[in-house]
Amino acid sequence: MTSTATRPRGARSRAAIAAKTLRTDRWWIPPLVTVVGLSAWLAYATVRVFMHDWYWVADYHYLTPFYSPCITERCIPEASHFGRFLPGWWIIPEAALTLPLLLLFRLTCYYYRKAYYRSFWLSPPACAVPDRHQAYSGETRFPLLGQNSHRYFFYIAVVISLINSWDAILAFRSPDGFGFGLGNLILVGNVTMLWAYTISCHSCRHIVGGRLKHFSKNPVRYRAWTWVSWLNVRHMQLAWITLGTLALTDFYIMALAAGWFPDLRFIN
């Protein structure tokens, strides 16, 4: 079928298709799954952040990442490794210094941009499915202009990952000295995945190997670039895995702090 519209001489003919899309597969499933998954995680995280409770296990020094670093006056002194200098108002999360910055790091992440552009904004919802918006200006206007700040949030995310690593190290202390339990495995596993997600960031890949004209003259940076590139290919999977490990770590520590069940201890 060809269009009957008049075209300039020499122009290629395009099919006159009235349908919005010819895709017959269930293209709407991935955007729907993304909406449900991200909405569920945000709902859980919001509730937990404003519970202001069940975030610290004193016997084993377990601190949930949702409350690290704990810096409000409401924080338990033993859980406040960096001091308590913010007021204890209920509207202020215990980790008010890091949570907004981590949220901005994820919001500006290249993968998450694709995820919520296609799912929440339907821009576009899938390949070969038209965009529902009338105009497109890219990321050149407010508020999307802020997406260009992702590289700076990456540096902050590295610092926060160091803090989470310190929390995981401190958790090996028990009333009898060195201790090791299931909570330690969960904390270390979460920190490992967080580092993998952070390092697999596109900004990190550019920092490690960008602007190099000759890889042969920079063998160390080239090897680091190939390793980061290997992780970068898995950036999407790591983005979802870390959402899962964060929720699992928080839930496990919450359950221990609430006394729902004891920690499975291997040593002390």
GROMACS .gro file of C-alpha atoms in nm:
model
  268
    1MET     CA    1   0.000   0.000   0.000
    2THR     CA    2   0.137   0.343  -0.087
    3SER     CA    3   0.029   0.688   0.015
    4THR     CA    4  -0.166   0.901  -0.231
    5ALA     CA    5  -0.020   1.219  -0.087
    6THR     CA    6   0.183   1.435  -0.324
    7ARG     CA    7   0.558   1.408  -0.269
    8PRO     CA    8   0.852   1.595  -0.412
    9ARG     CA    9   1.007   1.434  -0.718
   10GLY     CA   10   1.266   1.177  -0.618
   11ALA     CA   11   1.132   1.134  -0.264
   12ARG     CA   12   1.094   0.779  -0.138
   13SER     CA   13   0.745   0.645  -0.086
   14ARG     CA   14   0.634   0.551   0.263
   15ALA     CA   15   0.350   0.324   0.358
   16ALA     CA   16   0.030   0.504   0.454
   17ILE     CA   17  -0.042   0.325   0.781
   18ALA     CA   18  -0.335   0.446   0.986
   19ALA     CA   19  -0.265   0.224   1.286
   20LYS     CA   20  -0.062   0.370   1.571
   21THR     CA   21   0.158   0.062   1.570
   22LEU     CA   22   0.173  -0.267   1.382
   23ARG     CA   23   0.323  -0.452   1.677
   24THR     CA   24   0.111  -0.751   1.771
   25ASP     CA   25   0.322  -0.869   2.065
   26ARG     CA   26   0.261  -0.769   2.426
   27TRP     CA   27   0.492  -0.469   2.411
   28TRP     CA   28   0.314  -0.308   2.705
   29ILE     CA   29   0.430  -0.572   2.956
   30PRO     CA   30   0.785  -0.436   3.020
   31PRO     CA   31   0.663  -0.079   3.090
   32LEU     CA   32   0.390  -0.218   3.316
   33VAL     CA   33   0.636  -0.436   3.509
   34THR     CA   34   0.867  -0.136   3.551
   35VAL     CA   35   0.584   0.081   3.687
   36VAL     CA   36   0.474  -0.187   3.933
   37GLY     CA   37   0.830  -0.272   4.043
   38LEU     CA   38   0.952   0.084   4.095
   39SER     CA   39   0.625   0.195   4.257
   40ALA     CA   40   0.632  -0.097   4.502
   41TRP     CA   41   0.994  -0.028   4.596
   42LEU     CA   42   0.933   0.345   4.642
   43ALA     CA   43   0.628   0.275   4.857
   44TYR     CA   44   0.823   0.036   5.080
   45ALA     CA   45   1.123   0.268   5.109
   46THR     CA   46   0.906   0.570   5.191
   47VAL     CA   47   0.724   0.385   5.468
   48ARG     CA   48   1.047   0.254   5.616
   49VAL     CA   49   1.226   0.587   5.604
   50PHE     CA   50   0.948   0.761   5.797
   51MET     CA   51   0.891   0.483   6.050
   52HIS     CA   52   1.186   0.615   6.253
   53ASP     CA   53   1.221   0.278   6.421
   54TRP     CA   54   1.368  -0.073   6.389
   55TYR     CA   55   1.685   0.026   6.207
   56TRP     CA   56   1.957  -0.073   6.456
   57VAL     CA   57   2.049  -0.408   6.613
   58ALA     CA   58   2.268  -0.318   6.910
   59ASP     CA   59   2.399  -0.670   6.981
   60TYR     CA   60   2.556  -0.706   6.637
   61HIS     CA   61   2.591  -0.342   6.524
   62TYR     CA   62   2.359  -0.393   6.226
   63LEU     CA   63   2.251  -0.064   6.071
   64THR     CA   64   2.011  -0.063   5.777
   65PRO     CA   65   2.134   0.135   5.473
   66PHE     CA   66   1.804   0.329   5.473
   67TYR     CA   67   1.919   0.497   5.796
   68SER     CA   68   2.290   0.537   5.724
   69PRO     CA   69   2.447   0.764   5.825
   70CYS     CA   70   2.206   0.832   6.113
   71ILE     CA   71   2.244   1.205   6.179
   72THR     CA   72   1.927   1.338   6.344
   73GLU     CA   73   1.876   1.398   6.715
   74ARG     CA   74   1.628   1.110   6.711
   75CYS     CA   75   1.900   0.859   6.624
   76ILE     CA   76   2.025   0.603   6.873
   77PRO     CA   77   2.370   0.730   6.985
   78GLU     CA   78   2.539   0.395   6.911
   79ALA     CA   79   2.406   0.405   6.554
   80SER     CA   80   2.527   0.760   6.492
   81HIS     CA   81   2.878   0.704   6.365
   82PHE     CA   82   2.909   1.058   6.227
   83GLY     CA   83   2.728   1.255   6.496
   84ARG     CA   84   2.374   1.386   6.536
   85PHE     CA   85   2.345   1.741   6.404
   86LEU     CA   86   1.999   1.760   6.243
   87PRO     CA   87   1.677   1.820   6.440
   88GLY     CA   88   1.464   1.519   6.519
   89TRP     CA   89   1.150   1.636   6.339
   90TRP     CA   90   0.942   1.351   6.199
   91ILE     CA   91   0.955   1.496   5.847
   92ILE     CA   92   1.336   1.467   5.842
   93PRO     CA   93   1.468   1.115   5.767
   94GLU     CA   94   1.750   0.986   5.984
   95ALA     CA   95   1.968   0.961   5.672
   96ALA     CA   96   1.862   1.300   5.537
   97LEU     CA   97   2.217   1.377   5.426
   98THR     CA   98   2.246   1.084   5.185
   99LEU     CA   99   1.898   0.972   5.080
  100PRO     CA  100   1.820   1.274   4.855
  101LEU     CA  101   2.160   1.247   4.689
  102LEU     CA  102   2.123   0.875   4.627
  103LEU     CA  103   1.777   0.936   4.484
  104LEU     CA  104   1.921   1.196   4.245
  105PHE     CA  105   2.200   0.956   4.147
  106ARG     CA  106   1.942   0.693   4.054
  107LEU     CA  107   1.702   0.938   3.889
  108THR     CA  108   1.975   1.069   3.660
  109CYS     CA  109   2.120   0.722   3.591
  110TYR     CA  110   2.115   0.642   3.220
  111TYR     CA  111   1.929   0.316   3.272
  112TYR     CA  112   1.669   0.461   3.510
  113ARG     CA  113   1.606   0.744   3.264
  114LYS     CA  114   1.515   0.488   3.003
  115ALA     CA  115   1.306   0.296   3.256
  116TYR     CA  116   1.084   0.576   3.378
  117TYR     CA  117   1.075   0.761   3.044
  118ARG     CA  118   0.926   0.452   2.882
  119SER     CA  119   0.705   0.339   3.169
  120PHE     CA  120   0.578   0.640   3.364
  121TRP     CA  121   0.602   0.896   3.083
  122LEU     CA  122   0.542   0.663   2.785
  123SER     CA  123   0.809   0.850   2.594
  124PRO     CA  124   0.813   0.620   2.403
  125PRO     CA  125   0.664   0.312   2.574
  126ALA     CA  126   0.847   0.069   2.340
  127CYS     CA  127   1.033   0.046   2.012
  128ALA     CA  128   0.810   0.113   1.710
  129VAL     CA  129   0.536   0.248   1.939
  130PRO     CA  130   0.479   0.623   1.893
  131ASP     CA  131   0.544   0.874   2.166
  132ARG     CA  132   0.229   1.011   2.327
  133HIS     CA  133   0.379   1.357   2.369
  134GLN     CA  134   0.326   1.628   2.112
  135ALA     CA  135   0.671   1.784   2.135
  136TYR     CA  136   1.020   1.671   2.224
  137SER     CA  137   1.299   1.897   2.342
  138GLY     CA  138   1.534   1.633   2.476
  139GLU     CA  139   1.715   1.709   2.801
  140THR     CA  140   1.782   2.073   2.718
  141ARG     CA  141   1.512   2.233   2.937
  142PHE     CA  142   1.419   2.236   3.304
  143PRO     CA  143   1.377   2.000   3.482
  144LEU     CA  144   1.542   1.747   3.249
  145LEU     CA  145   1.840   1.978   3.214
  146GLY     CA  146   1.943   1.847   3.555
  147GLN     CA  147   2.007   1.503   3.405
  148ASN     CA  148   2.345   1.636   3.297
  149SER     CA  149   2.450   1.646   3.664
  150HIS     CA  150   2.468   1.268   3.682
  151ARG     CA  151   2.847   1.264   3.671
  152TYR     CA  152   2.863   1.475   3.990
  153PHE     CA  153   2.613   1.255   4.173
  154PHE     CA  154   2.838   0.963   4.083
  155TYR     CA  155   3.119   1.105   4.298
  156ILE     CA  156   2.876   1.143   4.587
  157ALA     CA  157   2.752   0.787   4.539
  158VAL     CA  158   3.112   0.663   4.574
  159VAL     CA  159   3.142   0.839   4.910
  160ILE     CA  160   2.811   0.693   5.027
  161SER     CA  161   2.922   0.346   4.916
  162LEU     CA  162   3.230   0.392   5.134
  163ILE     CA  163   3.002   0.475   5.429
  164ASN     CA  164   2.793   0.163   5.362
  165SER     CA  165   3.114  -0.040   5.349
  166TRP     CA  166   3.219   0.100   5.686
  167ASP     CA  167   2.880   0.001   5.829
  168ALA     CA  168   2.930  -0.353   5.700
  169ILE     CA  169   3.275  -0.371   5.861
  170LEU     CA  170   3.148  -0.246   6.197
  171ALA     CA  171   2.879  -0.513   6.189
  172PHE     CA  172   3.142  -0.781   6.252
  173ARG     CA  173   3.155  -0.667   6.615
  174SER     CA  174   2.955  -0.858   6.874
  175PRO     CA  175   2.928  -0.847   7.256
  176ASP     CA  176   3.205  -1.109   7.268
  177GLY     CA  177   3.432  -0.944   7.012
  178PHE     CA  178   3.441  -1.062   6.653
  179GLY     CA  179   3.108  -1.197   6.536
  180PHE     CA  180   2.968  -1.337   6.216
  181GLY     CA  181   2.609  -1.416   6.126
  182LEU     CA  182   2.355  -1.419   5.847
  183GLY     CA  183   2.313  -1.044   5.887
  184ASN     CA  184   2.680  -0.997   5.801
  185LEU     CA  185   2.639  -1.197   5.481
  186ILE     CA  186   2.339  -0.986   5.382
  187LEU     CA  187   2.517  -0.658   5.460
  188VAL     CA  188   2.833  -0.757   5.271
  189GLY     CA  189   2.632  -0.889   4.978
  190ASN     CA  190   2.437  -0.564   4.959
  191VAL     CA  191   2.752  -0.350   4.971
  192THR     CA  192   2.915  -0.564   4.701
  193MET     CA  193   2.617  -0.518   4.471
  194LEU     CA  194   2.605  -0.145   4.545
  195TRP     CA  195   2.971  -0.111   4.447
  196ALA     CA  196   2.911  -0.312   4.130
  197TYR     CA  197   2.617  -0.090   4.034
  198THR     CA  198   2.806   0.231   4.114
  199ILE     CA  199   3.121   0.130   3.927
  200SER     CA  200   2.920   0.008   3.627
  201CYS     CA  201   2.787   0.362   3.584
  202HIS     CA  202   2.846   0.517   3.242
  203SER     CA  203   3.011   0.817   3.407
  204CYS     CA  204   3.259   0.588   3.581
  205ARG     CA  205   3.339   0.422   3.248
  206HIS     CA  206   3.413   0.762   3.094
  207ILE     CA  207   3.622   0.871   3.394
  208VAL     CA  208   3.832   0.555   3.375
  209GLY     CA  209   3.891   0.541   3.000
  210GLY     CA  210   3.757   0.860   2.849
  211ARG     CA  211   3.973   1.100   2.649
  212LEU     CA  212   4.242   0.841   2.591
  213LYS     CA  213   4.373   0.851   2.236
  214HIS     CA  214   4.604   0.552   2.270
  215PHE     CA  215   4.506   0.265   2.497
  216SER     CA  216   4.845   0.105   2.432
  217LYS     CA  217   5.014   0.394   2.614
  218ASN     CA  218   4.787   0.357   2.917
  219PRO     CA  219   4.772  -0.018   2.988
  220VAL     CA  220   4.648   0.020   3.349
  221ARG     CA  221   4.363   0.250   3.255
  222TYR     CA  222   4.280   0.032   2.958
  223ARG     CA  223   4.254  -0.279   3.176
  224ALA     CA  224   4.038  -0.087   3.424
  225TRP     CA  225   3.823   0.041   3.136
  226THR     CA  226   3.766  -0.310   3.000
  227TRP     CA  227   3.662  -0.430   3.346
  228VAL     CA  228   3.425  -0.137   3.400
  229SER     CA  229   3.289  -0.192   3.048
  230TRP     CA  230   3.215  -0.555   3.137
  231LEU     CA  231   3.014  -0.432   3.435
  232ASN     CA  232   2.856  -0.153   3.230
  233VAL     CA  233   2.688  -0.406   3.002
  234ARG     CA  234   2.512  -0.539   3.313
  235HIS     CA  235   2.416  -0.197   3.448
  236MET     CA  236   2.043  -0.260   3.407
  237GLN     CA  237   2.053  -0.592   3.591
  238LEU     CA  238   2.263  -0.440   3.869
  239ALA     CA  239   2.019  -0.150   3.901
  240TRP     CA  240   1.736  -0.393   3.978
  241ILE     CA  241   1.949  -0.628   4.188
  242THR     CA  242   2.053  -0.344   4.418
  243LEU     CA  243   1.692  -0.242   4.470
  244GLY     CA  244   1.630  -0.598   4.583
  245THR     CA  245   1.936  -0.621   4.809
  246LEU     CA  246   1.858  -0.285   4.969
  247ALA     CA  247   1.502  -0.393   5.049
  248LEU     CA  248   1.617  -0.734   5.172
  249THR     CA  249   1.887  -0.585   5.396
  250ASP     CA  250   1.648  -0.332   5.544
  251PHE     CA  251   1.373  -0.588   5.601
  252TYR     CA  252   1.608  -0.835   5.770
  253ILE     CA  253   1.749  -0.572   6.006
  254MET     CA  254   1.398  -0.442   6.077
  255ALA     CA  255   1.285  -0.795   6.164
  256LEU     CA  256   1.578  -0.844   6.401
  257ALA     CA  257   1.530  -0.505   6.566
  258ALA     CA  258   1.157  -0.572   6.609
  259GLY     CA  259   1.228  -0.912   6.766
  260TRP     CA  260   1.042  -1.114   6.503
  261PHE     CA  261   1.320  -1.374   6.495
  262PRO     CA  262   1.686  -1.397   6.605
  263ASP     CA  263   1.988  -1.359   6.383
  264LEU     CA  264   2.143  -1.683   6.260
  265ARG     CA  265   2.491  -1.669   6.414
  266PHE     CA  266   2.792  -1.864   6.292
  267ILE     CA  267   3.053  -1.711   6.525
  268ASN     CA  268   2.963  -1.540   6.854
   0.00000   0.00000   0.00000
